[in-house]
Amino acid sequence: MIKHDPVARPADLLEFAWLWNQRARLGTPALHRRVLRWLEDALASGDRRLLLMAFRGAGKSTLIGLLCAWRLYRDPDTRILVLAADHALSTRMVATVRRILARHPLCGALLPEHGEGSWASDRFTVARPAVLRDASMLAAGIGGNITGARAEMIVCDDVEVAGNCDTPGKREELRERLTEAEFVLTPGGAVLFVGTPHTAESLYAEGEGAFLAGYRRLLLPLLDEAGSSAWPERFPLEAVAKLRDRVGPLAFRRQMLLQPVE
């Protein structure tokens, strides 16, 4: 059992997530523990370009929400920009983090005394020492205007979806818009991509000239090389076989096995 003494030291990411799950009466499966340890280790090691690819239904958005809340808990002056395929999707992530901060037992000091104008669903500002123009967390769609914003961390959460990568022109436009994020990032800031491939020419593909070349990667397909489930409690093999039949082999390989194939 994980125990945390808030007086002795700040909680690490796994402890922070465990406390949240305890309050929510949820478990912390081995798959989630692996992701949380990887995220904290990567950031602690100085890696500032990260890619997390996990199968649909793995709970990756929840885990990234906990990561963002933890970053604000550890450093309230952090500014986080969430980019998604559209504004509604990024707002969901910001709302998730806001909910965690409002209820997590370690985050009471972050709640502003007067939150009417700074505690919205798509942006909020925690109680922090620094006087900064930018919100603590801001949601934006890929097509939104982020000129002038600044952030120590950018989360690109499912920026690639079926509707914005099905032609060469759309894929090029997506890459151009994502390049704009480099002008938002502060020196030493971190960029985290989270998603699954939707095309053979995916943003997340590896190889010469890859858009995310040099990124530290964690890939978590639903099935390993031996055919075992990465989360057997939720995805037993019988359920996996039925899912493959329902969605078809191509979608299953892309979204569940993380293979950018035609």
Short mmCIF file of C-alpha atoms in Angstrom, two decimals:
data_model
loop_
_atom_site.label_atom_id
_atom_site.label_comp_id
_atom_site.label_asym_id
_atom_site.label_seq_id
_atom_site.Cartn_x
_atom_site.Cartn_y
_atom_site.Cartn_z
CA MET A 1 0.00 0.00 0.00
CA ILE A 2 1.25 3.47 -0.87
CA LYS A 3 1.49 5.85 2.07
CA HIS A 4 2.25 9.52 1.90
CA ASP A 5 3.33 11.93 4.62
CA PRO A 6 2.60 15.42 3.24
CA VAL A 7 4.79 17.00 5.93
CA ALA A 8 7.88 14.96 5.06
CA ARG A 9 8.01 15.60 1.30
CA PRO A 10 5.83 16.37 -1.72
CA ALA A 11 4.05 13.40 -3.26
CA ASP A 12 5.50 11.80 -6.36
CA LEU A 13 3.20 11.27 -9.34
CA LEU A 14 2.22 7.71 -8.46
CA GLU A 15 1.38 8.67 -4.88
CA PHE A 16 -0.62 11.64 -6.12
CA ALA A 17 -2.62 9.42 -8.48
CA TRP A 18 -3.12 6.73 -5.83
CA LEU A 19 -4.56 9.27 -3.39
CA TRP A 20 -6.96 10.49 -6.07
CA ASN A 21 -8.04 6.96 -6.92
CA GLN A 22 -8.58 6.15 -3.26
CA ARG A 23 -10.91 9.11 -2.94
CA ALA A 24 -12.71 8.08 -6.12
CA ARG A 25 -12.81 4.43 -4.97
CA LEU A 26 -10.84 3.30 -7.99
CA GLY A 27 -7.90 0.99 -8.35
CA THR A 28 -4.54 1.84 -9.87
CA PRO A 29 -3.86 -1.00 -12.33
CA ALA A 30 -0.36 -2.08 -13.32
CA LEU A 31 -0.77 -0.46 -16.74
CA HIS A 32 -1.45 2.93 -15.15
CA ARG A 33 1.41 2.56 -12.69
CA ARG A 34 3.75 1.91 -15.61
CA VAL A 35 2.60 5.05 -17.44
CA LEU A 36 2.85 7.24 -14.34
CA ARG A 37 6.34 6.03 -13.49
CA TRP A 38 7.46 6.57 -17.10
CA LEU A 39 6.10 10.12 -17.19
CA GLU A 40 7.76 11.17 -13.96
CA ASP A 41 11.05 9.46 -14.81
CA ALA A 42 11.15 11.04 -18.27
CA LEU A 43 10.60 14.55 -16.93
CA ALA A 44 13.01 14.03 -14.03
CA SER A 45 15.65 12.82 -16.51
CA GLY A 46 15.40 16.06 -18.44
CA ASP A 47 13.50 14.71 -21.44
CA ARG A 48 11.39 17.53 -22.82
CA ARG A 49 9.91 15.85 -25.90
CA LEU A 50 7.64 12.93 -25.06
CA LEU A 51 5.17 10.72 -26.92
CA LEU A 52 2.72 8.45 -25.14
CA MET A 53 0.80 6.07 -27.38
CA ALA A 54 -1.68 3.77 -25.70
CA PHE A 55 -4.65 1.83 -27.03
CA ARG A 56 -8.14 3.33 -26.98
CA GLY A 57 -9.74 2.82 -23.60
CA ALA A 58 -6.43 2.66 -21.73
CA GLY A 59 -7.33 5.71 -19.64
CA LYS A 60 -4.51 7.84 -20.98
CA SER A 61 -6.47 11.10 -20.86
CA THR A 62 -7.23 10.50 -17.17
CA LEU A 63 -3.55 9.83 -16.49
CA ILE A 64 -2.48 12.98 -18.32
CA GLY A 65 -5.05 14.94 -16.34
CA LEU A 66 -3.43 13.65 -13.15
CA LEU A 67 0.00 14.58 -14.51
CA CYS A 68 -1.13 18.17 -15.17
CA ALA A 69 -2.70 18.48 -11.72
CA TRP A 70 0.47 17.08 -10.16
CA ARG A 71 2.66 19.56 -12.03
CA LEU A 72 0.56 22.42 -10.64
CA TYR A 73 0.70 20.88 -7.16
CA ARG A 74 4.49 20.67 -7.34
CA ASP A 75 4.91 24.12 -8.95
CA PRO A 76 1.84 26.39 -8.93
CA ASP A 77 3.57 28.85 -11.28
CA THR A 78 3.50 26.27 -14.10
CA ARG A 79 1.46 27.21 -17.17
CA ILE A 80 0.01 24.37 -19.25
CA LEU A 81 -1.50 24.62 -22.73
CA VAL A 82 -3.69 21.74 -23.94
CA LEU A 83 -4.04 21.37 -27.69
CA ALA A 84 -6.54 18.96 -29.23
CA ALA A 85 -8.18 18.45 -32.61
CA ASP A 86 -10.86 20.95 -31.59
CA HIS A 87 -11.61 23.25 -28.70
CA ALA A 88 -14.27 20.98 -27.19
CA LEU A 89 -11.82 18.10 -26.84
CA SER A 90 -9.14 20.23 -25.17
CA THR A 91 -11.76 21.73 -22.85
CA ARG A 92 -12.58 18.24 -21.60
CA MET A 93 -8.98 17.80 -20.48
CA VAL A 94 -8.88 21.18 -18.73
CA ALA A 95 -12.19 20.44 -17.01
CA THR A 96 -10.80 17.10 -15.82
CA VAL A 97 -7.76 18.77 -14.25
CA ARG A 98 -9.92 21.45 -12.66
CA ARG A 99 -12.09 18.74 -11.09
CA ILE A 100 -9.04 16.91 -9.74
CA LEU A 101 -7.63 20.07 -8.18
CA ALA A 102 -10.96 20.91 -6.58
CA ARG A 103 -11.23 17.50 -4.89
CA HIS A 104 -7.72 16.16 -4.39
CA PRO A 105 -6.67 16.08 -0.72
CA LEU A 106 -3.27 17.64 -1.51
CA CYS A 107 -4.52 20.52 -3.67
CA GLY A 108 -6.60 22.66 -1.35
CA ALA A 109 -3.99 25.44 -1.29
CA LEU A 110 -4.25 25.79 -5.07
CA LEU A 111 -7.91 26.81 -5.10
CA PRO A 112 -8.35 30.56 -5.65
CA GLU A 113 -10.43 32.53 -3.16
CA HIS A 114 -12.34 34.28 -5.92
CA GLY A 115 -12.61 31.93 -8.87
CA GLU A 116 -15.50 33.34 -10.88
CA GLY A 117 -13.40 34.79 -13.66
CA SER A 118 -10.39 32.50 -13.36
CA TRP A 119 -11.98 29.07 -12.85
CA ALA A 120 -13.74 28.46 -16.16
CA SER A 121 -14.17 25.17 -17.98
CA ASP A 122 -11.60 25.95 -20.69
CA ARG A 123 -9.10 27.91 -18.57
CA PHE A 124 -8.32 28.44 -14.94
CA THR A 125 -5.70 30.00 -12.70
CA VAL A 126 -4.65 28.47 -9.40
CA ALA A 127 -3.51 30.40 -6.36
CA ARG A 128 0.16 31.01 -7.16
CA PRO A 129 3.04 33.22 -6.02
CA ALA A 130 3.88 34.68 -9.43
CA VAL A 131 1.92 37.41 -11.15
CA LEU A 132 1.53 36.04 -14.67
CA ARG A 133 -0.63 37.07 -17.59
CA ASP A 134 -1.36 33.54 -18.78
CA ALA A 135 -3.74 31.14 -17.06
CA SER A 136 -2.40 28.11 -15.21
CA MET A 137 -4.14 25.93 -17.78
CA LEU A 138 -5.66 26.82 -21.12
CA ALA A 139 -7.56 24.76 -23.71
CA ALA A 140 -7.22 25.40 -27.44
CA GLY A 141 -8.11 23.63 -30.65
CA ILE A 142 -5.52 23.16 -33.38
CA GLY A 143 -7.21 25.88 -35.42
CA GLY A 144 -7.41 28.31 -32.51
CA ASN A 145 -5.31 31.43 -32.00
CA ILE A 146 -2.53 30.79 -29.48
CA THR A 147 -0.34 33.70 -30.57
CA GLY A 148 1.07 35.47 -27.54
CA ALA A 149 0.43 32.62 -25.10
CA ARG A 150 3.28 31.18 -23.04
CA ALA A 151 3.50 27.79 -21.35
CA GLU A 152 6.04 25.64 -19.53
CA MET A 153 4.22 22.52 -20.71
CA ILE A 154 2.19 21.78 -23.84
CA VAL A 155 -0.01 18.69 -23.98
CA CYS A 156 -1.05 17.66 -27.49
CA ASP A 157 -3.95 15.39 -26.66
CA ASP A 158 -5.39 13.48 -29.63
CA VAL A 159 -4.45 16.20 -32.09
CA GLU A 160 -4.62 13.64 -34.90
CA VAL A 161 -8.14 12.38 -35.64
CA ALA A 162 -9.68 10.72 -38.65
CA GLY A 163 -11.00 13.99 -40.10
CA ASN A 164 -7.72 15.95 -40.15
CA CYS A 165 -5.25 13.42 -41.55
CA ASP A 166 -6.99 11.64 -44.42
CA THR A 167 -5.33 13.63 -47.22
CA PRO A 168 -1.75 14.89 -47.77
CA GLY A 169 -2.98 18.48 -47.61
CA LYS A 170 -4.69 18.00 -44.28
CA ARG A 171 -1.66 16.24 -42.82
CA GLU A 172 0.61 19.08 -43.92
CA GLU A 173 -1.74 21.68 -42.44
CA LEU A 174 -1.84 19.77 -39.14
CA ARG A 175 1.94 19.71 -38.94
CA GLU A 176 2.18 23.43 -39.71
CA ARG A 177 -0.29 24.29 -36.97
CA LEU A 178 1.54 22.13 -34.46
CA THR A 179 4.82 23.83 -35.31
CA GLU A 180 3.28 27.08 -34.02
CA ALA A 181 3.31 25.57 -30.53
CA GLU A 182 7.11 25.92 -30.45
CA PHE A 183 6.64 29.70 -30.20
CA VAL A 184 4.45 29.25 -27.13
CA LEU A 185 6.84 27.02 -25.19
CA THR A 186 9.13 28.73 -22.69
CA PRO A 187 12.86 27.83 -22.65
CA GLY A 188 13.28 24.42 -21.05
CA GLY A 189 9.57 23.64 -21.41
CA ALA A 190 8.15 20.21 -22.19
CA VAL A 191 5.92 18.96 -24.99
CA LEU A 192 3.88 15.79 -24.53
CA PHE A 193 1.98 14.15 -27.38
CA VAL A 194 -0.73 11.66 -26.45
CA GLY A 195 -2.70 9.73 -29.03
CA THR A 196 -3.18 6.84 -31.44
CA PRO A 197 -2.42 6.66 -35.19
CA HIS A 198 -5.18 7.14 -37.75
CA THR A 199 -3.19 6.75 -40.97
CA ALA A 200 -0.01 5.21 -42.36
CA GLU A 201 1.39 8.76 -42.56
CA SER A 202 0.62 9.41 -38.91
CA LEU A 203 2.21 12.18 -36.88
CA TYR A 204 3.36 9.43 -34.56
CA ALA A 205 5.10 7.27 -37.20
CA GLU A 206 8.78 6.49 -36.79
CA GLY A 207 11.51 6.58 -39.38
CA GLU A 208 13.53 9.07 -41.40
CA GLY A 209 11.92 12.48 -41.47
CA ALA A 210 9.31 11.59 -38.84
CA PHE A 211 7.53 14.61 -37.38
CA LEU A 212 8.31 13.49 -33.83
CA ALA A 213 11.84 12.26 -34.50
CA GLY A 214 13.93 12.34 -31.33
CA TYR A 215 10.95 12.12 -28.99
CA ARG A 216 11.16 9.71 -26.07
CA ARG A 217 8.37 7.21 -26.68
CA LEU A 218 6.23 4.85 -24.66
CA LEU A 219 4.04 2.57 -26.76
CA LEU A 220 1.41 0.46 -25.04
CA PRO A 221 -0.56 -1.70 -27.50
CA LEU A 222 -3.48 -3.71 -26.17
CA LEU A 223 -1.77 -7.00 -27.05
CA ASP A 224 1.91 -7.79 -26.61
CA GLU A 225 3.96 -9.96 -28.94
CA ALA A 226 2.77 -13.09 -27.15
CA GLY A 227 -0.88 -12.05 -27.58
CA SER A 228 -1.46 -11.26 -23.90
CA SER A 229 -3.70 -8.36 -22.90
CA ALA A 230 -2.06 -5.26 -21.43
CA TRP A 231 -5.07 -4.82 -19.13
CA PRO A 232 -6.61 -8.27 -18.68
CA GLU A 233 -9.04 -7.16 -15.97
CA ARG A 234 -10.76 -4.77 -18.35
CA PHE A 235 -9.84 -6.32 -21.70
CA PRO A 236 -9.87 -10.13 -21.39
CA LEU A 237 -8.94 -11.94 -24.58
CA GLU A 238 -12.51 -12.95 -25.34
CA ALA A 239 -13.59 -9.30 -25.23
CA VAL A 240 -10.59 -8.32 -27.36
CA ALA A 241 -11.61 -10.82 -30.06
CA LYS A 242 -15.15 -9.44 -30.10
CA LEU A 243 -13.85 -5.88 -30.34
CA ARG A 244 -11.65 -6.80 -33.32
CA ASP A 245 -14.68 -8.29 -35.05
CA ARG A 246 -16.79 -5.17 -34.41
CA VAL A 247 -14.31 -2.51 -35.54
CA GLY A 248 -12.53 -4.48 -38.25
CA PRO A 249 -8.87 -5.47 -38.59
CA LEU A 250 -7.63 -2.11 -39.94
CA ALA A 251 -9.11 0.06 -37.19
CA PHE A 252 -8.07 -2.51 -34.59
CA ARG A 253 -4.45 -2.44 -35.75
CA ARG A 254 -4.36 1.35 -35.73
CA GLN A 255 -6.29 2.16 -32.57
CA MET A 256 -5.56 -0.88 -30.39
CA LEU A 257 -2.20 -2.15 -31.62
CA LEU A 258 -0.85 1.33 -32.49
CA GLN A 259 0.28 0.36 -35.96
CA PRO A 260 0.15 3.22 -38.52
CA VAL A 261 -1.02 1.10 -41.47
CA GLU A 262 -3.11 1.61 -44.59
#
